[in-house]
GROMACS .gro file of C-alpha atoms in nm:
model
  502
    1MET     CA    1  10.433   7.257  -8.197
    2ASP     CA    2  10.475   7.131  -7.849
    3ALA     CA    3  10.812   7.245  -7.752
    4PRO     CA    4  11.062   7.488  -7.889
    5THR     CA    5  11.409   7.371  -8.034
    6THR     CA    6  11.593   7.636  -7.911
    7THR     CA    7  11.520   7.688  -7.568
    8SER     CA    8  11.287   7.562  -7.294
    9ALA     CA    9  11.080   7.293  -7.231
   10ASP     CA   10  10.923   7.035  -7.014
   11GLU     CA   11  10.829   6.655  -6.986
   12ASP     CA   12  10.502   6.765  -7.169
   13ARG     CA   13  10.666   6.876  -7.511
   14PRO     CA   14  10.460   6.685  -7.727
   15GLY     CA   15  10.662   6.409  -7.886
   16ASP     CA   16  10.868   6.589  -8.154
   17SER     CA   17  10.812   6.959  -8.036
   18THR     CA   18  11.095   7.199  -8.112
   19GLY     CA   19  11.054   7.447  -7.840
   20GLY     CA   20  11.156   7.649  -7.593
   21GLY     CA   21  11.437   7.798  -7.415
   22SER     CA   22  11.247   7.793  -7.125
   23ARG     CA   23  11.498   7.856  -6.956
   24ASP     CA   24  11.238   8.062  -6.821
   25ALA     CA   25  11.125   7.733  -6.615
   26GLY     CA   26  11.191   7.838  -6.292
   27TRP     CA   27  11.185   7.752  -5.895
   28PHE     CA   28  10.879   7.892  -5.823
   29GLY     CA   29  10.476   7.853  -5.918
   30ARG     CA   30  10.196   8.084  -5.953
   31SER     CA   31  10.168   8.335  -5.661
   32PRO     CA   32   9.847   8.456  -5.516
   33ARG     CA   33  10.024   8.803  -5.581
   34GLN     CA   34  10.075   8.959  -5.898
   35HIS     CA   35  10.267   9.302  -5.966
   36GLN     CA   36  10.194   9.440  -6.324
   37GLY     CA   37  10.196   9.804  -6.223
   38GLU     CA   38  10.502  10.017  -6.305
   39ALA     CA   39  10.816  10.004  -6.089
   40PRO     CA   40  10.900  10.337  -5.930
   41ARG     CA   41  11.205  10.545  -6.092
   42ASP     CA   42  11.454  10.768  -5.932
   43ALA     CA   43  11.500  11.149  -5.984
   44GLU     CA   44  11.698  11.059  -6.316
   45GLY     CA   45  11.425  10.841  -6.459
   46ARG     CA   46  11.608  10.501  -6.400
   47ILE     CA   47  11.466  10.208  -6.207
   48PRO     CA   48  11.624  10.150  -5.882
   49SER     CA   49  11.770   9.824  -5.829
   50ARG     CA   50  11.570   9.629  -5.577
   51PRO     CA   51  11.822   9.486  -5.324
   52VAL     CA   52  11.812   9.106  -5.214
   53ALA     CA   53  11.824   9.050  -4.833
   54PRO     CA   54  12.142   8.890  -4.713
   55VAL     CA   55  12.157   8.520  -4.722
   56ARG     CA   56  12.199   8.375  -4.366
   57PRO     CA   57  12.406   8.043  -4.344
   58VAL     CA   58  12.202   7.754  -4.253
   59GLY     CA   59  12.259   7.396  -4.140
   60SER     CA   60  12.309   7.192  -3.847
   61GLY     CA   61  12.638   7.151  -3.613
   62THR     CA   62  12.678   6.797  -3.762
   63ASP     CA   63  12.613   6.925  -4.110
   64ARG     CA   64  12.915   7.183  -4.069
   65SER     CA   65  13.130   7.008  -3.798
   66ARG     CA   66  13.431   7.034  -4.043
   67THR     CA   67  13.463   7.399  -4.016
   68ALA     CA   68  13.188   7.512  -3.797
   69HIS     CA   69  13.430   7.676  -3.544
   70GLU     CA   70  13.714   7.758  -3.768
   71SER     CA   71  13.760   8.120  -3.915
   72PRO     CA   72  13.926   8.187  -4.240
   73ALA     CA   73  14.229   8.354  -4.056
   74GLN     CA   74  14.255   8.022  -3.841
   75ALA     CA   75  14.234   7.794  -4.142
   76GLN     CA   76  14.502   8.004  -4.321
   77ALA     CA   77  14.719   7.971  -3.994
   78ALA     CA   78  14.657   7.592  -3.979
   79ALA     CA   79  14.772   7.542  -4.349
   80HIS     CA   80  15.072   7.749  -4.263
   81GLY     CA   81  15.154   7.552  -3.963
   82GLY     CA   82  15.112   7.256  -4.149
   83VAL     CA   83  15.366   7.368  -4.411
   84GLN     CA   84  15.615   7.460  -4.154
   85ALA     CA   85  15.573   7.127  -3.970
   86GLN     CA   86  15.644   6.952  -4.291
   87ALA     CA   87  15.962   7.167  -4.347
   88GLN     CA   88  16.074   7.071  -4.008
   89THR     CA   89  16.081   6.690  -4.092
   90LEU     CA   90  16.298   6.736  -4.362
   91THR     CA   91  16.618   6.721  -4.143
   92PRO     CA   92  16.909   6.482  -4.251
   93GLU     CA   93  16.770   6.232  -3.982
   94ARG     CA   94  16.430   6.201  -4.130
   95VAL     CA   95  16.525   6.189  -4.487
   96PRO     CA   96  16.402   5.873  -4.653
   97PRO     CA   97  16.639   5.597  -4.683
   98GLN     CA   98  16.696   5.613  -5.066
   99ALA     CA   99  16.785   5.980  -5.024
  100ARG     CA  100  17.064   5.940  -4.764
  101THR     CA  101  17.424   5.905  -4.873
  102SER     CA  102  17.590   5.597  -4.794
  103GLU     CA  103  17.797   5.627  -4.459
  104PRO     CA  104  18.194   5.649  -4.537
  105ASN     CA  105  18.427   5.362  -4.451
  106ARG     CA  106  18.575   5.446  -4.090
  107ALA     CA  107  18.913   5.330  -4.240
  108GLN     CA  108  18.898   5.586  -4.522
  109ALA     CA  109  19.027   5.925  -4.480
  110PRO     CA  110  18.795   6.183  -4.351
  111PRO     CA  111  18.640   6.389  -4.639
  112SER     CA  112  18.770   6.718  -4.688
  113GLY     CA  113  18.434   6.906  -4.644
  114PRO     CA  114  18.119   6.850  -4.511
  115ALA     CA  115  17.885   6.614  -4.674
  116PRO     CA  116  17.620   6.804  -4.925
  117ALA     CA  117  17.261   6.859  -4.766
  118PRO     CA  118  17.000   6.653  -4.917
  119ALA     CA  119  16.802   6.816  -5.188
  120PRO     CA  120  16.467   6.962  -5.025
  121ALA     CA  121  16.147   6.783  -5.159
  122PRO     CA  122  15.929   7.005  -5.415
  123ALA     CA  123  15.675   7.207  -5.275
  124PRO     CA  124  15.340   7.111  -5.363
  125PRO     CA  125  15.165   7.364  -5.606
  126PRO     CA  126  14.929   7.631  -5.435
  127GLU     CA  127  14.573   7.552  -5.396
  128ASP     CA  128  14.365   7.747  -5.602
  129LEU     CA  129  14.114   7.906  -5.341
  130SER     CA  130  13.961   8.154  -5.568
  131ALA     CA  131  13.560   8.182  -5.545
  132THR     CA  132  13.508   8.021  -5.903
  133ALA     CA  133  13.734   7.728  -5.811
  134LEU     CA  134  13.552   7.696  -5.491
  135LEU     CA  135  13.196   7.683  -5.637
  136ARG     CA  136  13.321   7.444  -5.915
  137ARG     CA  137  13.466   7.212  -5.643
  138THR     CA  138  13.129   7.194  -5.478
  139MET     CA  139  12.946   7.119  -5.782
  140ALA     CA  140  13.172   6.837  -5.879
  141GLU     CA  141  13.135   6.698  -5.517
  142ILE     CA  142  12.757   6.688  -5.536
  143GLU     CA  143  12.718   6.597  -5.893
  144PRO     CA  144  12.690   6.235  -5.846
  145ILE     CA  145  12.418   6.282  -5.556
  146ALA     CA  146  12.237   6.578  -5.753
  147ASP     CA  147  11.906   6.388  -5.668
  148LYS     CA  148  11.981   6.389  -5.279
  149VAL     CA  149  12.106   6.756  -5.262
  150THR     CA  150  11.830   6.899  -5.442
  151SER     CA  151  11.534   6.673  -5.268
  152HIS     CA  152  11.711   6.808  -4.930
  153PHE     CA  153  11.693   7.176  -5.061
  154TYR     CA  154  11.318   7.181  -5.102
  155ALA     CA  155  11.279   6.982  -4.779
  156LEU     CA  156  11.423   7.239  -4.595
  157LEU     CA  157  11.234   7.518  -4.793
  158PHE     CA  158  10.903   7.366  -4.726
  159LEU     CA  159  10.997   7.297  -4.355
  160ARG     CA  160  11.102   7.613  -4.286
  161HIS     CA  161  10.888   7.821  -4.539
  162PRO     CA  162  10.559   7.613  -4.569
  163ASP     CA  163  10.355   7.924  -4.717
  164LEU     CA  164  10.575   7.881  -5.019
  165ARG     CA  165  10.480   7.520  -5.090
  166ALA     CA  166  10.160   7.644  -5.268
  167LEU     CA  167  10.395   7.810  -5.531
  168PHE     CA  168  10.518   7.483  -5.652
  169PRO     CA  169  10.367   7.221  -5.908
  170ALA     CA  170  10.256   6.900  -5.739
  171ALA     CA  171  10.509   6.699  -5.937
  172MET     CA  172  10.847   6.825  -5.830
  173ASP     CA  173  11.076   6.597  -6.049
  174ALA     CA  174  11.119   6.849  -6.331
  175GLN     CA  175  11.144   7.127  -6.047
  176ARG     CA  176  11.458   6.967  -5.894
  177ASP     CA  177  11.626   6.927  -6.244
  178ARG     CA  178  11.591   7.283  -6.306
  179LEU     CA  179  11.749   7.388  -5.967
  180PHE     CA  180  12.046   7.180  -6.041
  181LYS     CA  181  12.090   7.296  -6.406
  182ALA     CA  182  12.072   7.662  -6.293
  183LEU     CA  183  12.332   7.599  -6.029
  184LEU     CA  184  12.568   7.436  -6.265
  185THR     CA  185  12.521   7.702  -6.508
  186ALA     CA  186  12.627   7.957  -6.284
  187ALA     CA  187  12.920   7.762  -6.152
  188THR     CA  188  13.057   7.703  -6.489
  189HIS     CA  189  13.007   8.075  -6.609
  190ALA     CA  190  13.113   8.223  -6.282
  191GLU     CA  191  13.401   8.400  -6.476
  192ASP     CA  192  13.185   8.473  -6.814
  193THR     CA  193  12.995   8.763  -6.665
  194ALA     CA  194  12.824   8.829  -7.011
  195THR     CA  195  12.687   8.494  -7.037
  196LEU     CA  196  12.578   8.476  -6.704
  197THR     CA  197  12.395   8.809  -6.704
  198THR     CA  198  12.233   8.690  -7.022
  199TYR     CA  199  12.103   8.361  -6.871
  200LEU     CA  200  11.983   8.479  -6.547
  201SER     CA  201  11.843   8.785  -6.693
  202HIS     CA  202  11.614   8.546  -6.894
  203LEU     CA  203  11.556   8.321  -6.585
  204GLY     CA  204  11.439   8.640  -6.379
  205ARG     CA  205  11.193   8.745  -6.654
  206GLY     CA  206  11.056   8.394  -6.690
  207HIS     CA  207  11.007   8.389  -6.308
  208ARG     CA  208  10.740   8.649  -6.350
  209LYS     CA  209  10.474   8.399  -6.436
  210TYR     CA  210  10.556   8.186  -6.150
  211GLY     CA  211  10.493   8.484  -5.905
  212THR     CA  212  10.842   8.508  -5.785
  213LEU     CA  213  10.880   8.798  -5.546
  214PRO     CA  214  11.227   8.955  -5.447
  215GLU     CA  215  11.143   8.865  -5.071
  216HIS     CA  216  11.130   8.499  -5.191
  217TYR     CA  217  11.519   8.496  -5.257
  218PRO     CA  218  11.682   8.517  -4.920
  219ALA     CA  219  11.466   8.211  -4.829
  220VAL     CA  220  11.599   7.993  -5.101
  221GLY     CA  221  11.936   8.120  -5.061
  222GLU     CA  222  11.947   7.984  -4.704
  223CYS     CA  223  11.812   7.655  -4.762
  224LEU     CA  224  12.048   7.619  -5.055
  225ILE     CA  225  12.357   7.695  -4.841
  226GLY     CA  226  12.219   7.440  -4.602
  227ALA     CA  227  12.178   7.160  -4.856
  228LEU     CA  228  12.531   7.227  -5.007
  229SER     CA  229  12.696   7.204  -4.658
  230ARG     CA  230  12.540   6.884  -4.570
  231TYR     CA  231  12.610   6.712  -4.890
  232ALA     CA  232  12.972   6.865  -4.970
  233PRO     CA  233  13.151   6.801  -4.664
  234GLN     CA  234  13.496   6.763  -4.864
  235SER     CA  235  13.514   7.078  -5.053
  236TRP     CA  236  13.301   7.288  -4.771
  237GLY     CA  237  13.456   7.541  -4.536
  238PRO     CA  238  13.421   7.905  -4.438
  239ARG     CA  239  13.579   8.014  -4.757
  240THR     CA  240  13.348   7.791  -4.981
  241GLU     CA  241  13.027   7.920  -4.782
  242ALA     CA  242  13.143   8.280  -4.836
  243ALA     CA  243  13.167   8.194  -5.217
  244TRP     CA  244  12.850   8.041  -5.253
  245VAL     CA  245  12.690   8.342  -5.046
  246GLY     CA  246  12.862   8.593  -5.290
  247ALA     CA  247  12.753   8.427  -5.589
  248TYR     CA  248  12.383   8.359  -5.481
  249THR     CA  249  12.379   8.721  -5.390
  250THR     CA  250  12.477   8.801  -5.744
  251ILE     CA  251  12.278   8.571  -5.900
  252SER     CA  252  11.963   8.685  -5.707
  253GLN     CA  253  12.017   9.050  -5.772
  254ILE     CA  254  12.072   8.998  -6.153
  255MET     CA  255  11.716   8.820  -6.157
  256ILE     CA  256  11.559   9.073  -5.966
  257ASP     CA  257  11.661   9.373  -6.147
  258ALA     CA  258  11.559   9.186  -6.465
  259ALA     CA  259  11.231   9.118  -6.343
  260ALA     CA  260  11.177   9.473  -6.230
  261GLU     CA  261  11.287   9.594  -6.586
  262ASP     CA  262  11.058   9.372  -6.761
  263GLU     CA  263  10.749   9.463  -6.534
  264LEU     CA  264  10.754   9.813  -6.722
  265ARG     CA  265  10.704   9.635  -7.053
  266ALA     CA  266  10.477   9.368  -7.033
  267PRO     CA  267  10.236   9.156  -6.792
  268ALA     CA  268  10.368   8.867  -6.627
  269TRP     CA  269  10.120   8.627  -6.850
  270TRP     CA  270   9.830   8.678  -7.062
  271GLN     CA  271   9.503   8.501  -7.057
  272ALA     CA  272   9.380   8.342  -7.377
  273GLU     CA  273   9.065   8.203  -7.478
  274VAL     CA  274   9.046   7.881  -7.704
  275VAL     CA  275   8.854   7.964  -7.997
  276ALA     CA  276   8.941   7.676  -8.236
  277HIS     CA  277   9.034   7.320  -8.149
  278GLU     CA  278   9.100   7.088  -8.440
  279MET     CA  279   9.214   6.721  -8.425
  280ARG     CA  280   9.437   6.627  -8.681
  281THR     CA  281   9.530   6.273  -8.564
  282PRO     CA  282   9.405   6.069  -8.245
  283ASP     CA  283   9.706   6.234  -8.063
  284ILE     CA  284   9.757   6.574  -8.248
  285ALA     CA  285   9.553   6.871  -8.217
  286VAL     CA  286   9.580   7.241  -8.368
  287VAL     CA  287   9.480   7.474  -8.084
  288THR     CA  288   9.431   7.845  -8.151
  289VAL     CA  289   9.374   8.112  -7.908
  290ARG     CA  290   9.284   8.480  -7.878
  291PRO     CA  291   9.503   8.668  -7.607
  292ASP     CA  292   9.309   8.917  -7.380
  293GLN     CA  293   9.565   9.202  -7.476
  294PRO     CA  294   9.822   9.257  -7.778
  295TYR     CA  295  10.074   8.988  -7.766
  296PRO     CA  296  10.400   9.062  -7.960
  297PHE     CA  297  10.603   8.771  -8.088
  298LEU     CA  298  10.822   8.673  -8.400
  299ALA     CA  299  10.791   8.369  -8.619
  300GLY     CA  300  10.998   8.105  -8.502
  301GLN     CA  301  10.954   8.186  -8.113
  302TYR     CA  302  10.773   7.974  -7.874
  303ALA     CA  303  10.553   8.054  -7.525
  304ALA     CA  304  10.488   7.853  -7.200
  305LEU     CA  305  10.148   7.755  -7.153
  306GLU     CA  306   9.943   7.686  -6.845
  307THR     CA  307   9.597   7.490  -6.856
  308PRO     CA  308   9.319   7.566  -6.587
  309TRP     CA  309   9.326   7.193  -6.492
  310TRP     CA  310   9.709   7.181  -6.372
  311PRO     CA  311   9.779   7.511  -6.201
  312ARG     CA  312  10.153   7.618  -6.185
  313VAL     CA  313  10.261   7.350  -6.444
  314TRP     CA  314  10.384   7.528  -6.769
  315ARG     CA  315  10.509   7.371  -7.074
  316HIS     CA  316  10.647   7.516  -7.425
  317TYR     CA  317  10.507   7.510  -7.727
  318SER     CA  318  10.607   7.706  -8.067
  319PHE     CA  319  10.380   7.941  -8.257
  320ALA     CA  320  10.267   7.777  -8.556
  321SER     CA  321  10.231   8.092  -8.771
  322ALA     CA  322  10.379   8.422  -8.815
  323PRO     CA  323  10.189   8.715  -8.629
  324ARG     CA  324   9.841   8.756  -8.778
  325THR     CA  325   9.638   9.084  -8.837
  326ASP     CA  326   9.366   8.917  -8.614
  327GLY     CA  327   9.592   8.865  -8.332
  328LEU     CA  328   9.515   8.458  -8.297
  329LEU     CA  329   9.784   8.234  -8.200
  330SER     CA  330   9.790   7.871  -8.312
  331PHE     CA  331   9.994   7.580  -8.148
  332HIS     CA  332  10.034   7.217  -8.271
  333VAL     CA  333  10.025   6.970  -7.964
  334LYS     CA  334  10.076   6.634  -7.940
  335ALA     CA  335   9.973   6.421  -7.655
  336VAL     CA  336  10.255   6.229  -7.503
  337PRO     CA  337  10.228   5.961  -7.217
  338ALA     CA  338  10.197   6.130  -6.891
  339GLY     CA  339  10.204   6.453  -7.035
  340TRP     CA  340   9.984   6.688  -6.811
  341VAL     CA  341   9.980   6.990  -7.028
  342SER     CA  342   9.960   6.815  -7.352
  343ASN     CA  343   9.703   6.558  -7.274
  344ALA     CA  344   9.487   6.852  -7.126
  345LEU     CA  345   9.515   7.044  -7.465
  346VAL     CA  346   9.440   6.775  -7.691
  347HIS     CA  347   9.193   6.577  -7.518
  348ARG     CA  348   9.015   6.819  -7.255
  349ALA     CA  349   9.041   7.173  -7.417
  350ARG     CA  350   8.737   7.311  -7.583
  351PRO     CA  351   8.648   7.646  -7.754
  352GLY     CA  352   8.557   7.868  -7.458
  353ASP     CA  353   8.819   7.760  -7.219
  354VAL     CA  354   9.100   8.004  -7.090
  355ILE     CA  355   9.465   7.925  -7.067
  356ARG     CA  356   9.755   8.124  -6.946
  357LEU     CA  357  10.047   8.242  -7.181
  358GLY     CA  358  10.402   8.326  -7.081
  359ALA     CA  359  10.614   8.582  -7.249
  360PRO     CA  360  10.754   8.476  -7.602
  361ALA     CA  361  11.108   8.356  -7.607
  362GLY     CA  362  11.345   8.193  -7.872
  363SER     CA  363  11.613   8.307  -8.106
  364MET     CA  364  11.521   8.052  -8.403
  365THR     CA  365  11.407   8.365  -8.631
  366VAL     CA  366  11.475   8.490  -8.959
  367ASP     CA  367  11.754   8.756  -9.041
  368HIS     CA  368  11.577   8.974  -9.295
  369ASN     CA  369  11.894   9.169  -9.353
  370THR     CA  370  12.062   8.880  -9.575
  371ASP     CA  371  11.981   8.721  -9.899
  372ASN     CA  372  12.090   8.340  -9.786
  373GLY     CA  373  11.844   8.088  -9.854
  374LEU     CA  374  11.673   7.896  -9.577
  375LEU     CA  375  11.701   7.494  -9.517
  376CYS     CA  376  11.454   7.392  -9.280
  377LEU     CA  377  11.418   7.058  -9.121
  378GLY     CA  378  11.115   7.003  -8.913
  379GLY     CA  379  11.009   6.646  -8.755
  380GLY     CA  380  10.659   6.564  -8.637
  381THR     CA  381  10.524   6.868  -8.466
  382GLY     CA  382  10.848   7.064  -8.519
  383ILE     CA  383  10.677   7.174  -8.860
  384ALA     CA  384  10.497   7.414  -8.668
  385PRO     CA  385  10.746   7.693  -8.627
  386ILE     CA  386  10.910   7.589  -8.978
  387LYS     CA  387  10.551   7.678  -9.116
  388ALA     CA  388  10.596   8.009  -8.918
  389LEU     CA  389  10.921   8.077  -9.093
  390VAL     CA  390  10.785   8.013  -9.427
  391GLU     CA  391  10.489   8.276  -9.371
  392ASP     CA  392  10.703   8.516  -9.228
  393VAL     CA  393  10.969   8.515  -9.545
  394ALA     CA  394  10.631   8.514  -9.776
  395ARG     CA  395  10.514   8.847  -9.580
  396HIS     CA  396  10.825   9.038  -9.588
  397GLY     CA  397  10.815   9.004  -9.982
  398HIS     CA  398  11.183   8.910 -10.015
  399ARG     CA  399  11.231   8.626 -10.269
  400ARG     CA  400  11.460   8.390 -10.094
  401SER     CA  401  11.511   8.027 -10.193
  402VAL     CA  402  11.352   7.842  -9.894
  403HIS     CA  403  11.361   7.445  -9.867
  404VAL     CA  404  11.164   7.263  -9.612
  405PHE     CA  405  11.242   6.876  -9.527
  406TYR     CA  406  10.929   6.751  -9.338
  407GLY     CA  407  10.973   6.432  -9.154
  408ALA     CA  408  10.754   6.187  -8.985
  409ARG     CA  409  10.743   5.816  -8.906
  410ARG     CA  410  10.472   5.700  -9.147
  411ASP     CA  411  10.255   5.898  -9.423
  412HIS     CA  412   9.955   5.963  -9.193
  413ASP     CA  413  10.202   6.144  -8.954
  414LEU     CA  414  10.250   6.399  -9.208
  415TYR     CA  415   9.930   6.602  -9.061
  416ASP     CA  416  10.000   6.926  -9.202
  417ILE     CA  417  10.160   6.831  -9.535
  418GLU     CA  418   9.849   6.962  -9.731
  419ALA     CA  419   9.884   7.287  -9.612
  420MET     CA  420  10.255   7.300  -9.672
  421LEU     CA  421  10.188   7.175 -10.025
  422ARG     CA  422   9.935   7.454 -10.097
  423MET     CA  423  10.196   7.711  -9.973
  424GLN     CA  424  10.435   7.558 -10.212
  425GLN     CA  425  10.216   7.605 -10.484
  426SER     CA  426  10.167   7.969 -10.395
  427HIS     CA  427  10.534   8.050 -10.376
  428PRO     CA  428  10.778   7.934 -10.641
  429TRP     CA  429  11.083   7.990 -10.427
  430LEU     CA  430  10.945   7.725 -10.178
  431SER     CA  431  11.025   7.377 -10.213
  432VAL     CA  432  10.855   7.097  -9.961
  433ARG     CA  433  11.005   6.751  -9.940
  434PRO     CA  434  10.825   6.486  -9.718
  435VAL     CA  435  11.042   6.248  -9.558
  436VAL     CA  436  10.910   5.915  -9.405
  437ASP     CA  437  11.096   5.664  -9.210
  438ASP     CA  438  10.892   5.382  -9.366
  439GLY     CA  439  10.884   5.188  -9.050
  440ARG     CA  440  11.241   5.150  -8.992
  441VAL     CA  441  11.341   5.063  -8.630
  442GLY     CA  442  11.449   5.416  -8.464
  443ALA     CA  443  11.361   5.751  -8.353
  444LEU     CA  444  11.147   5.990  -8.558
  445GLY     CA  445  11.358   6.159  -8.805
  446ASP     CA  446  11.623   5.913  -8.874
  447ARG     CA  447  11.601   5.953  -9.240
  448LEU     CA  448  11.566   6.351  -9.205
  449PRO     CA  449  11.953   6.423  -9.206
  450GLU     CA  450  12.035   6.158  -9.476
  451ALA     CA  451  11.774   6.318  -9.693
  452VAL     CA  452  11.920   6.643  -9.694
  453CYS     CA  453  12.260   6.525  -9.810
  454GLU     CA  454  12.080   6.380 -10.136
  455TYR     CA  455  12.014   6.751 -10.227
  456GLY     CA  456  12.222   7.059 -10.216
  457PRO     CA  457  12.485   7.201 -10.170
  458TRP     CA  458  12.374   7.394  -9.860
  459HIS     CA  459  12.704   7.567  -9.762
  460THR     CA  460  12.541   7.944  -9.861
  461TYR     CA  461  12.201   7.881  -9.670
  462ASP     CA  462  12.099   7.940  -9.312
  463ALA     CA  463  11.986   7.621  -9.134
  464TYR     CA  464  11.671   7.587  -8.916
  465LEU     CA  465  11.585   7.257  -8.721
  466SER     CA  466  11.295   7.192  -8.513
  467GLY     CA  467  11.179   6.849  -8.364
  468PRO     CA  468  11.285   6.586  -8.101
  469PRO     CA  469  11.640   6.608  -7.947
  470GLY     CA  470  11.785   6.295  -8.139
  471MET     CA  471  11.684   6.463  -8.471
  472ILE     CA  472  11.830   6.796  -8.383
  473ARG     CA  473  12.158   6.636  -8.288
  474ARG     CA  474  12.179   6.424  -8.590
  475GLY     CA  475  12.059   6.711  -8.798
  476VAL     CA  476  12.348   6.951  -8.667
  477ASP     CA  477  12.614   6.697  -8.723
  478THR     CA  478  12.488   6.640  -9.083
  479LEU     CA  479  12.467   7.025  -9.142
  480VAL     CA  480  12.832   7.079  -8.998
  481GLY     CA  481  12.954   6.789  -9.215
  482ILE     CA  482  12.836   6.920  -9.542
  483GLY     CA  483  12.995   7.289  -9.488
  484ILE     CA  484  12.723   7.496  -9.294
  485PRO     CA  485  12.891   7.673  -9.023
  486THR     CA  486  12.758   7.640  -8.685
  487HIS     CA  487  12.663   8.005  -8.625
  488ARG     CA  488  12.424   7.976  -8.928
  489ILE     CA  489  12.260   7.680  -8.782
  490ARG     CA  490  11.946   7.770  -8.512
  491HIS     CA  491  11.743   7.534  -8.295
  492ASP     CA  492  11.599   7.552  -7.976
  493SER     CA  493  11.775   7.431  -7.660
  494ILE     CA  494  11.842   7.036  -7.679
  495GLU     CA  495  11.874   7.044  -7.292
  496GLU     CA  496  11.530   7.189  -7.276
  497LEU     CA  497  11.372   6.963  -7.509
  498VAL     CA  498  11.517   6.664  -7.312
  499GLY     CA  499  11.361   6.796  -7.005
  500THR     CA  500  11.021   6.813  -7.169
  501ARG     CA  501  11.058   6.475  -7.333
  502ASN     CA  502  11.140   6.321  -6.993
   0.00000   0.00000   0.00000
């Protein structure tokens, strides 16, 4: 199908795709250089870390006038002096009128002792100046103007390093969204080392197909600091700049190391020849390709595809079958409006054309160590990875109950229903139920979660969802409501699906 539901994607994921984590969609496009040889190892056989060059702060004097000449020590002294000045104003002469005691009547006898001193004003809570707090403060300030910040970043990058422009796709809209999402993720999980490392390692491996090299990272870091310093004047200062330089250095090193490790196991991309192209509807095609070398993947995963007609533009599509002995790979692609890759694959690709494949990704796979049944919801071309999961269960020979709900807007949109019904006839443990919206107003798959509730119970099943973002959201809510734990509900990244659809 056109885009995985567990991880990444792009605006090109055919209408109902379920695809991909593409978290691998990165900041760079294809590079004229490709490194697929083995990385050197040290005396103990380990891969040496590739250090990233230090990031140099950039930005004009106007951009950083607030703190350009103020050192961390001066800032601390100034803050300390401000507290002292505030304390000096709290003398009896300067105490607010409502806090003063009334003046004694002169006719009365003088008090036996001195008047009590006014209670000091409560000290304000100390400001959190940790690196994590500074990162999040910056992100909160630029979030309302994220488009301006990312546009300025790329303007700086292409002005200062024009040779890098050729590595990016012609349309930069999706690229800007990816940059902000990566920064937001890094700032949000700055203290969660395990989560951050997993995310960045995946990103670093995915960047290989764009041709990203270690020497690109310092240029990106400098321009990033320049953009942030310009558009975050309220939170920016020496401490904040130091926090971002440190964070970016850590981020880039994790990505560089992950790419170096991955370089020993797999190429940056695979060449794949189109061997079959079958139109199922006027806008849906089943495209079958033959990779130029072995391509290992699991049923339920997805891959990024690049066509020769739109270099450096990658979109994610789920595999429509389990691994085959002949090594062929099939994808269900729906042409969507303004979809560069989907329209090329549906209306232009023919047998003999050669496309590129990125590395497989995604975690919507079957756990063959359990006897749990499978409850599968596939909307539109989201039926592609569901079909692959059914084949995977059949090949393992383990008779597990599998129930498939196949959703579409109209009867003729059930383009793969005959293949699914043939599988049902061959496997008594498989049940296939088509669900059609019957022309009701709404998004594709509106009735799919409702139909699931008519059967069951499902609380002992592992659930898999593949389709458009709205269907996945409603489906997850429905499944949780009928008792399926969230850890047994699998789908591709909704955020990535949204990016693909847009």
